[in-house]
């Protein structure tokens, strides 16, 4: 489903409401909830909305686990850290138990950090699967840290891998299609006119996940929704 809202502010409000509703449903049905989050500028406002008293008081934080769809291999205090973003905008303002915010151990070498995080997620989930994943969309069609032409897009076994982005001079740790596509719900958050062309390319044929990794996201037995603002949606449905 594609839901188009007026602007970035409404997108944040709708995404926060979706988070609360999904968490409440998961806890009601399975007595806990596991959510994977992404970083970037678009979800920041969403996290801030979730942390407001009106939203946060609707969540039983004692039964919620927050983990990450991907992470940059930088210190946890680095401004580029997804963990730092989630901690400063959300976790520090709600009664989430410290042990239930599951960060990537970026102080380890990247491949060791990926192996350790896969162990963390497999222990956390067991035979279950993520209840909700928030993903973003990059200008180049990447999502999480699945980048065009990089091997993690084609991963079929591992849940978490490390990947070096030489053009950015940085390593990243990312979850992979086998885990992402196992989720009960995936919601893409896309905002701004700069994303209009790539959003159109991802949603329209042809399908080429190696060039547009966001196309690899196809939940096996779950729901996939796109929550986009009007500026990002400007090219949807147009024939190229």
PDB file of C-alpha atoms in Angstrom:
ATOM      1  CA  UNK A   1       0.000   0.000   0.000  1.00  0.00           C
ATOM      2  CA  UNK A   2       1.149   3.532  -0.773  1.00  0.00           C
ATOM      3  CA  UNK A   3      -0.124   6.278   1.532  1.00  0.00           C
ATOM      4  CA  UNK A   4       0.578   9.849   0.479  1.00  0.00           C
ATOM      5  CA  UNK A   5       0.447  12.599   3.097  1.00  0.00           C
ATOM      6  CA  UNK A   6       0.780  16.351   2.750  1.00  0.00           C
ATOM      7  CA  UNK A   7       4.263  17.002   4.072  1.00  0.00           C
ATOM      8  CA  UNK A   8       7.120  15.801   6.259  1.00  0.00           C
ATOM      9  CA  UNK A   9       5.372  16.862   9.468  1.00  0.00           C
ATOM     10  CA  UNK A  10       2.287  14.789   8.687  1.00  0.00           C
ATOM     11  CA  UNK A  11       4.499  11.897   7.636  1.00  0.00           C
ATOM     12  CA  UNK A  12       6.172  11.901  11.051  1.00  0.00           C
ATOM     13  CA  UNK A  13       2.801  11.973  12.802  1.00  0.00           C
ATOM     14  CA  UNK A  14       1.397   9.126  10.695  1.00  0.00           C
ATOM     15  CA  UNK A  15       4.556   7.040  11.117  1.00  0.00           C
ATOM     16  CA  UNK A  16       4.509   7.526  14.886  1.00  0.00           C
ATOM     17  CA  UNK A  17       0.852   6.509  15.018  1.00  0.00           C
ATOM     18  CA  UNK A  18       1.660   3.413  12.937  1.00  0.00           C
ATOM     19  CA  UNK A  19       4.498   2.533  15.308  1.00  0.00           C
ATOM     20  CA  UNK A  20       2.239   2.768  18.351  1.00  0.00           C
ATOM     21  CA  UNK A  21      -0.584   0.777  16.744  1.00  0.00           C
ATOM     22  CA  UNK A  22       1.743  -1.971  15.516  1.00  0.00           C
ATOM     23  CA  UNK A  23       3.537  -2.263  18.851  1.00  0.00           C
ATOM     24  CA  UNK A  24       0.270  -2.448  20.767  1.00  0.00           C
ATOM     25  CA  UNK A  25      -1.086  -5.124  18.435  1.00  0.00           C
ATOM     26  CA  UNK A  26       2.068  -7.231  18.648  1.00  0.00           C
ATOM     27  CA  UNK A  27       2.095  -7.076  22.441  1.00  0.00           C
ATOM     28  CA  UNK A  28      -1.606  -7.951  22.606  1.00  0.00           C
ATOM     29  CA  UNK A  29      -1.117 -10.951  20.313  1.00  0.00           C
ATOM     30  CA  UNK A  30       2.357 -12.210  21.305  1.00  0.00           C
ATOM     31  CA  UNK A  31       3.131 -10.474  24.625  1.00  0.00           C
ATOM     32  CA  UNK A  32       6.135  -8.611  23.202  1.00  0.00           C
ATOM     33  CA  UNK A  33       7.270  -6.659  20.138  1.00  0.00           C
ATOM     34  CA  UNK A  34      10.547  -6.466  18.209  1.00  0.00           C
ATOM     35  CA  UNK A  35      11.090  -3.404  16.002  1.00  0.00           C
ATOM     36  CA  UNK A  36      14.050  -2.691  13.714  1.00  0.00           C
ATOM     37  CA  UNK A  37      14.804   0.971  13.022  1.00  0.00           C
ATOM     38  CA  UNK A  38      16.849   2.845  10.428  1.00  0.00           C
ATOM     39  CA  UNK A  39      18.628   6.167  10.725  1.00  0.00           C
ATOM     40  CA  UNK A  40      18.716   9.270   8.576  1.00  0.00           C
ATOM     41  CA  UNK A  41      16.935  12.594   8.525  1.00  0.00           C
ATOM     42  CA  UNK A  42      13.407  11.380   7.724  1.00  0.00           C
ATOM     43  CA  UNK A  43      12.900   9.114  10.766  1.00  0.00           C
ATOM     44  CA  UNK A  44      14.302  11.668  13.232  1.00  0.00           C
ATOM     45  CA  UNK A  45      10.992  13.544  13.384  1.00  0.00           C
ATOM     46  CA  UNK A  46       9.143  10.233  13.700  1.00  0.00           C
ATOM     47  CA  UNK A  47      11.225   9.204  16.707  1.00  0.00           C
ATOM     48  CA  UNK A  48      10.629  12.594  18.301  1.00  0.00           C
ATOM     49  CA  UNK A  49       6.873  12.169  17.794  1.00  0.00           C
ATOM     50  CA  UNK A  50       6.906   8.692  19.364  1.00  0.00           C
ATOM     51  CA  UNK A  51       8.734  10.136  22.386  1.00  0.00           C
ATOM     52  CA  UNK A  52       6.025  12.713  23.112  1.00  0.00           C
ATOM     53  CA  UNK A  53       3.907  11.896  26.175  1.00  0.00           C
ATOM     54  CA  UNK A  54       0.744  11.541  24.084  1.00  0.00           C
ATOM     55  CA  UNK A  55       2.344   8.766  22.053  1.00  0.00           C
ATOM     56  CA  UNK A  56       4.799   7.169  24.479  1.00  0.00           C
ATOM     57  CA  UNK A  57       2.200   6.652  27.208  1.00  0.00           C
ATOM     58  CA  UNK A  58       0.328   4.302  24.866  1.00  0.00           C
ATOM     59  CA  UNK A  59       3.260   1.869  24.692  1.00  0.00           C
ATOM     60  CA  UNK A  60       4.221  -0.827  27.195  1.00  0.00           C
ATOM     61  CA  UNK A  61       7.947  -0.240  26.880  1.00  0.00           C
ATOM     62  CA  UNK A  62       8.766  -3.142  29.177  1.00  0.00           C
ATOM     63  CA  UNK A  63       7.648  -5.531  26.424  1.00  0.00           C
ATOM     64  CA  UNK A  64       9.297  -3.749  23.498  1.00  0.00           C
ATOM     65  CA  UNK A  65      12.720  -4.440  21.986  1.00  0.00           C
ATOM     66  CA  UNK A  66      14.335  -1.922  19.625  1.00  0.00           C
ATOM     67  CA  UNK A  67      17.065  -3.047  17.248  1.00  0.00           C
ATOM     68  CA  UNK A  68      18.633  -1.677  14.073  1.00  0.00           C
ATOM     69  CA  UNK A  69      18.254  -2.459  10.389  1.00  0.00           C
ATOM     70  CA  UNK A  70      21.773  -1.151   9.833  1.00  0.00           C
ATOM     71  CA  UNK A  71      24.555   0.857  11.373  1.00  0.00           C
ATOM     72  CA  UNK A  72      27.624   2.810  10.351  1.00  0.00           C
ATOM     73  CA  UNK A  73      30.867   1.522  11.815  1.00  0.00           C
ATOM     74  CA  UNK A  74      31.518   4.634  13.862  1.00  0.00           C
ATOM     75  CA  UNK A  75      31.648   5.161  17.633  1.00  0.00           C
ATOM     76  CA  UNK A  76      28.289   5.165  19.404  1.00  0.00           C
ATOM     77  CA  UNK A  77      28.828   8.856  20.192  1.00  0.00           C
ATOM     78  CA  UNK A  78      29.428   9.828  16.552  1.00  0.00           C
ATOM     79  CA  UNK A  79      26.753  12.089  14.985  1.00  0.00           C
ATOM     80  CA  UNK A  80      26.457   9.564  12.114  1.00  0.00           C
ATOM     81  CA  UNK A  81      25.525   6.717  14.478  1.00  0.00           C
ATOM     82  CA  UNK A  82      21.992   5.354  14.121  1.00  0.00           C
ATOM     83  CA  UNK A  83      22.209   4.197  17.739  1.00  0.00           C
ATOM     84  CA  UNK A  84      23.005   7.726  18.874  1.00  0.00           C
ATOM     85  CA  UNK A  85      20.065   9.087  16.851  1.00  0.00           C
ATOM     86  CA  UNK A  86      17.584   6.624  18.370  1.00  0.00           C
ATOM     87  CA  UNK A  87      18.956   7.080  21.857  1.00  0.00           C
ATOM     88  CA  UNK A  88      18.888  10.895  21.782  1.00  0.00           C
ATOM     89  CA  UNK A  89      15.527  11.328  20.050  1.00  0.00           C
ATOM     90  CA  UNK A  90      13.585   8.380  21.489  1.00  0.00           C
ATOM     91  CA  UNK A  91      15.114   5.954  23.977  1.00  0.00           C
ATOM     92  CA  UNK A  92      16.332   8.646  26.398  1.00  0.00           C
ATOM     93  CA  UNK A  93      12.786  10.000  26.739  1.00  0.00           C
ATOM     94  CA  UNK A  94      10.792   6.810  27.327  1.00  0.00           C
ATOM     95  CA  UNK A  95      10.948   4.015  29.936  1.00  0.00           C
ATOM     96  CA  UNK A  96      12.599   1.495  27.623  1.00  0.00           C
ATOM     97  CA  UNK A  97      14.854  -0.852  29.629  1.00  0.00           C
ATOM     98  CA  UNK A  98      18.483  -0.312  28.674  1.00  0.00           C
ATOM     99  CA  UNK A  99      18.952  -3.999  27.821  1.00  0.00           C
ATOM    100  CA  UNK A 100      16.109  -3.786  25.300  1.00  0.00           C
ATOM    101  CA  UNK A 101      17.884  -1.292  23.018  1.00  0.00           C
ATOM    102  CA  UNK A 102      20.110  -3.608  21.011  1.00  0.00           C
ATOM    103  CA  UNK A 103      23.002  -1.744  19.402  1.00  0.00           C
ATOM    104  CA  UNK A 104      25.634  -2.950  16.951  1.00  0.00           C
ATOM    105  CA  UNK A 105      28.986  -3.242  18.734  1.00  0.00           C
ATOM    106  CA  UNK A 106      30.808  -0.872  16.412  1.00  0.00           C
ATOM    107  CA  UNK A 107      33.897  -0.916  18.611  1.00  0.00           C
ATOM    108  CA  UNK A 108      34.587  -4.356  17.094  1.00  0.00           C
ATOM    109  CA  UNK A 109      36.081  -4.835  13.623  1.00  0.00           C
ATOM    110  CA  UNK A 110      33.206  -4.641  11.090  1.00  0.00           C
ATOM    111  CA  UNK A 111      32.965  -8.340  10.226  1.00  0.00           C
ATOM    112  CA  UNK A 112      33.129  -9.304  13.900  1.00  0.00           C
ATOM    113  CA  UNK A 113      30.470  -6.708  14.676  1.00  0.00           C
ATOM    114  CA  UNK A 114      28.211  -8.216  12.001  1.00  0.00           C
ATOM    115  CA  UNK A 115      28.651 -11.744  13.374  1.00  0.00           C
ATOM    116  CA  UNK A 116      27.992 -10.530  16.913  1.00  0.00           C
ATOM    117  CA  UNK A 117      24.859  -8.652  15.849  1.00  0.00           C
ATOM    118  CA  UNK A 118      23.521 -11.649  13.992  1.00  0.00           C
ATOM    119  CA  UNK A 119      23.942 -13.686  17.191  1.00  0.00           C
ATOM    120  CA  UNK A 120      22.108 -10.938  19.098  1.00  0.00           C
ATOM    121  CA  UNK A 121      19.174 -10.951  16.674  1.00  0.00           C
ATOM    122  CA  UNK A 122      18.959 -14.741  16.473  1.00  0.00           C
ATOM    123  CA  UNK A 123      18.912 -14.943  20.276  1.00  0.00           C
ATOM    124  CA  UNK A 124      16.322 -12.173  20.478  1.00  0.00           C
ATOM    125  CA  UNK A 125      14.019 -13.594  17.817  1.00  0.00           C
ATOM    126  CA  UNK A 126      14.551 -17.333  18.159  1.00  0.00           C
ATOM    127  CA  UNK A 127      12.055 -18.917  15.766  1.00  0.00           C
ATOM    128  CA  UNK A 128      10.019 -15.694  15.657  1.00  0.00           C
ATOM    129  CA  UNK A 129      10.427 -12.767  13.250  1.00  0.00           C
ATOM    130  CA  UNK A 130      10.533  -8.966  13.487  1.00  0.00           C
ATOM    131  CA  UNK A 131       7.137  -7.406  14.117  1.00  0.00           C
ATOM    132  CA  UNK A 132       7.858  -4.069  12.453  1.00  0.00           C
ATOM    133  CA  UNK A 133      10.718  -2.580  10.424  1.00  0.00           C
ATOM    134  CA  UNK A 134      11.025   1.075   9.467  1.00  0.00           C
ATOM    135  CA  UNK A 135      13.160   1.587   6.363  1.00  0.00           C
ATOM    136  CA  UNK A 136      14.265   4.617   4.392  1.00  0.00           C
ATOM    137  CA  UNK A 137      15.104   5.128   0.739  1.00  0.00           C
ATOM    138  CA  UNK A 138      18.370   6.632  -0.468  1.00  0.00           C
ATOM    139  CA  UNK A 139      18.789   8.803  -3.537  1.00  0.00           C
ATOM    140  CA  UNK A 140      20.534   5.862  -5.227  1.00  0.00           C
ATOM    141  CA  UNK A 141      17.780   3.371  -4.363  1.00  0.00           C
ATOM    142  CA  UNK A 142      19.521   1.838  -1.352  1.00  0.00           C
ATOM    143  CA  UNK A 143      17.717   0.842   1.817  1.00  0.00           C
ATOM    144  CA  UNK A 144      19.187  -0.162   5.187  1.00  0.00           C
ATOM    145  CA  UNK A 145      22.829  -0.510   4.039  1.00  0.00           C
ATOM    146  CA  UNK A 146      22.013  -2.518   0.931  1.00  0.00           C
ATOM    147  CA  UNK A 147      23.749  -0.525  -1.805  1.00  0.00           C
ATOM    148  CA  UNK A 148      23.600  -0.847  -5.607  1.00  0.00           C
ATOM    149  CA  UNK A 149      26.005  -3.449  -6.944  1.00  0.00           C
ATOM    150  CA  UNK A 150      27.088  -4.647  -3.487  1.00  0.00           C
ATOM    151  CA  UNK A 151      26.975  -8.282  -2.411  1.00  0.00           C
ATOM    152  CA  UNK A 152      24.626  -7.880   0.614  1.00  0.00           C
ATOM    153  CA  UNK A 153      21.717  -7.230  -1.767  1.00  0.00           C
ATOM    154  CA  UNK A 154      22.108 -10.818  -3.006  1.00  0.00           C
ATOM    155  CA  UNK A 155      22.669 -12.434   0.409  1.00  0.00           C
ATOM    156  CA  UNK A 156      20.400 -15.441   0.947  1.00  0.00           C
ATOM    157  CA  UNK A 157      21.610 -17.006   4.216  1.00  0.00           C
ATOM    158  CA  UNK A 158      23.193 -14.554   6.642  1.00  0.00           C
ATOM    159  CA  UNK A 159      20.958 -12.164   8.592  1.00  0.00           C
ATOM    160  CA  UNK A 160      23.677  -9.545   9.120  1.00  0.00           C
ATOM    161  CA  UNK A 161      26.799  -8.737   7.100  1.00  0.00           C
ATOM    162  CA  UNK A 162      29.475  -6.048   6.959  1.00  0.00           C
ATOM    163  CA  UNK A 163      30.133  -4.094   3.785  1.00  0.00           C
ATOM    164  CA  UNK A 164      32.787  -1.522   2.919  1.00  0.00           C
ATOM    165  CA  UNK A 165      31.693   1.565   0.991  1.00  0.00           C
ATOM    166  CA  UNK A 166      34.976   2.674  -0.482  1.00  0.00           C
ATOM    167  CA  UNK A 167      33.460   5.782  -2.050  1.00  0.00           C
ATOM    168  CA  UNK A 168      32.397   6.923   1.431  1.00  0.00           C
ATOM    169  CA  UNK A 169      35.473   5.530   3.181  1.00  0.00           C
ATOM    170  CA  UNK A 170      33.284   3.747   5.724  1.00  0.00           C
ATOM    171  CA  UNK A 171      32.181   0.268   6.698  1.00  0.00           C
ATOM    172  CA  UNK A 172      28.563  -0.508   7.461  1.00  0.00           C
ATOM    173  CA  UNK A 173      26.782  -3.382   9.157  1.00  0.00           C
ATOM    174  CA  UNK A 174      23.439  -4.257   7.617  1.00  0.00           C
ATOM    175  CA  UNK A 175      20.616  -6.701   7.973  1.00  0.00           C
ATOM    176  CA  UNK A 176      19.924  -8.605   4.766  1.00  0.00           C
ATOM    177  CA  UNK A 177      16.941  -9.705   2.656  1.00  0.00           C
ATOM    178  CA  UNK A 178      16.411 -13.048   4.486  1.00  0.00           C
ATOM    179  CA  UNK A 179      15.734 -11.237   7.763  1.00  0.00           C
ATOM    180  CA  UNK A 180      14.086  -8.112   6.366  1.00  0.00           C
ATOM    181  CA  UNK A 181      11.637 -10.068   4.225  1.00  0.00           C
ATOM    182  CA  UNK A 182      10.648 -12.235   7.181  1.00  0.00           C
ATOM    183  CA  UNK A 183       9.068  -9.239   8.981  1.00  0.00           C
ATOM    184  CA  UNK A 184       5.377  -9.047   9.741  1.00  0.00           C
ATOM    185  CA  UNK A 185       5.298  -5.383   8.709  1.00  0.00           C
ATOM    186  CA  UNK A 186       7.700  -3.168   6.775  1.00  0.00           C
ATOM    187  CA  UNK A 187       7.094   0.549   6.381  1.00  0.00           C
ATOM    188  CA  UNK A 188       9.204   2.726   4.098  1.00  0.00           C
ATOM    189  CA  UNK A 189       9.343   6.387   5.130  1.00  0.00           C
ATOM    190  CA  UNK A 190      10.126   8.651   2.170  1.00  0.00           C
ATOM    191  CA  UNK A 191      10.124  12.447   2.213  1.00  0.00           C
ATOM    192  CA  UNK A 192      11.109  15.304  -0.079  1.00  0.00           C
ATOM    193  CA  UNK A 193      11.243  16.182  -3.757  1.00  0.00           C
ATOM    194  CA  UNK A 194      14.793  14.834  -4.014  1.00  0.00           C
ATOM    195  CA  UNK A 195      13.377  11.325  -3.592  1.00  0.00           C
ATOM    196  CA  UNK A 196      10.638  11.627  -6.247  1.00  0.00           C
ATOM    197  CA  UNK A 197      12.578  10.148  -9.167  1.00  0.00           C
ATOM    198  CA  UNK A 198      14.112   7.256  -7.245  1.00  0.00           C
ATOM    199  CA  UNK A 199      10.781   6.420  -5.605  1.00  0.00           C
ATOM    200  CA  UNK A 200       9.185   6.260  -9.044  1.00  0.00           C
ATOM    201  CA  UNK A 201      12.014   4.016 -10.290  1.00  0.00           C
ATOM    202  CA  UNK A 202      11.709   1.647  -7.329  1.00  0.00           C
ATOM    203  CA  UNK A 203       7.930   1.294  -7.572  1.00  0.00           C
ATOM    204  CA  UNK A 204       7.662   0.931 -11.356  1.00  0.00           C
ATOM    205  CA  UNK A 205       8.983  -1.855 -13.631  1.00  0.00           C
ATOM    206  CA  UNK A 206      11.495  -3.103 -14.518  1.00  0.00           C
ATOM    207  CA  UNK A 207      12.609  -4.886 -11.366  1.00  0.00           C
ATOM    208  CA  UNK A 208      16.381  -4.789 -10.874  1.00  0.00           C
ATOM    209  CA  UNK A 209      17.270  -5.041  -7.164  1.00  0.00           C
ATOM    210  CA  UNK A 210      20.987  -5.071  -7.899  1.00  0.00           C
ATOM    211  CA  UNK A 211      20.624  -1.529  -9.259  1.00  0.00           C
ATOM    212  CA  UNK A 212      17.757  -0.468  -6.969  1.00  0.00           C
ATOM    213  CA  UNK A 213      18.192  -2.467  -3.743  1.00  0.00           C
ATOM    214  CA  UNK A 214      14.916  -1.239  -2.225  1.00  0.00           C
ATOM    215  CA  UNK A 215      13.190  -3.477  -4.767  1.00  0.00           C
ATOM    216  CA  UNK A 216      14.553  -6.539  -2.955  1.00  0.00           C
ATOM    217  CA  UNK A 217      12.191  -5.807  -0.066  1.00  0.00           C
ATOM    218  CA  UNK A 218       9.250  -8.158  -0.560  1.00  0.00           C
ATOM    219  CA  UNK A 219       7.953  -9.649   2.702  1.00  0.00           C
ATOM    220  CA  UNK A 220       7.344 -13.385   2.379  1.00  0.00           C
ATOM    221  CA  UNK A 221       4.324 -13.411   4.690  1.00  0.00           C
ATOM    222  CA  UNK A 222       3.993  -9.836   5.829  1.00  0.00           C
ATOM    223  CA  UNK A 223       2.748  -6.402   4.906  1.00  0.00           C
ATOM    224  CA  UNK A 224       4.709  -3.810   2.926  1.00  0.00           C
ATOM    225  CA  UNK A 225       3.612  -0.166   3.035  1.00  0.00           C
ATOM    226  CA  UNK A 226       5.060   3.063   1.701  1.00  0.00           C
ATOM    227  CA  UNK A 227       4.387   6.212   3.716  1.00  0.00           C
ATOM    228  CA  UNK A 228       5.449   9.158   1.555  1.00  0.00           C
ATOM    229  CA  UNK A 229       4.851  12.881   1.473  1.00  0.00           C
ATOM    230  CA  UNK A 230       3.425  14.694  -1.533  1.00  0.00           C
ATOM    231  CA  UNK A 231       6.784  15.997  -2.703  1.00  0.00           C
ATOM    232  CA  UNK A 232       8.298  12.501  -2.790  1.00  0.00           C
ATOM    233  CA  UNK A 233       5.172  11.108  -4.476  1.00  0.00           C
ATOM    234  CA  UNK A 234       5.183  13.644  -7.318  1.00  0.00           C
ATOM    235  CA  UNK A 235       6.388  11.182  -9.962  1.00  0.00           C
ATOM    236  CA  UNK A 236       4.454   8.073  -8.895  1.00  0.00           C
ATOM    237  CA  UNK A 237       2.416   6.680 -11.761  1.00  0.00           C
ATOM    238  CA  UNK A 238       4.114   8.775 -14.421  1.00  0.00           C
ATOM    239  CA  UNK A 239       5.367   6.915 -17.449  1.00  0.00           C
ATOM    240  CA  UNK A 240       9.019   7.358 -18.171  1.00  0.00           C
TER     241      UNK A 240
END
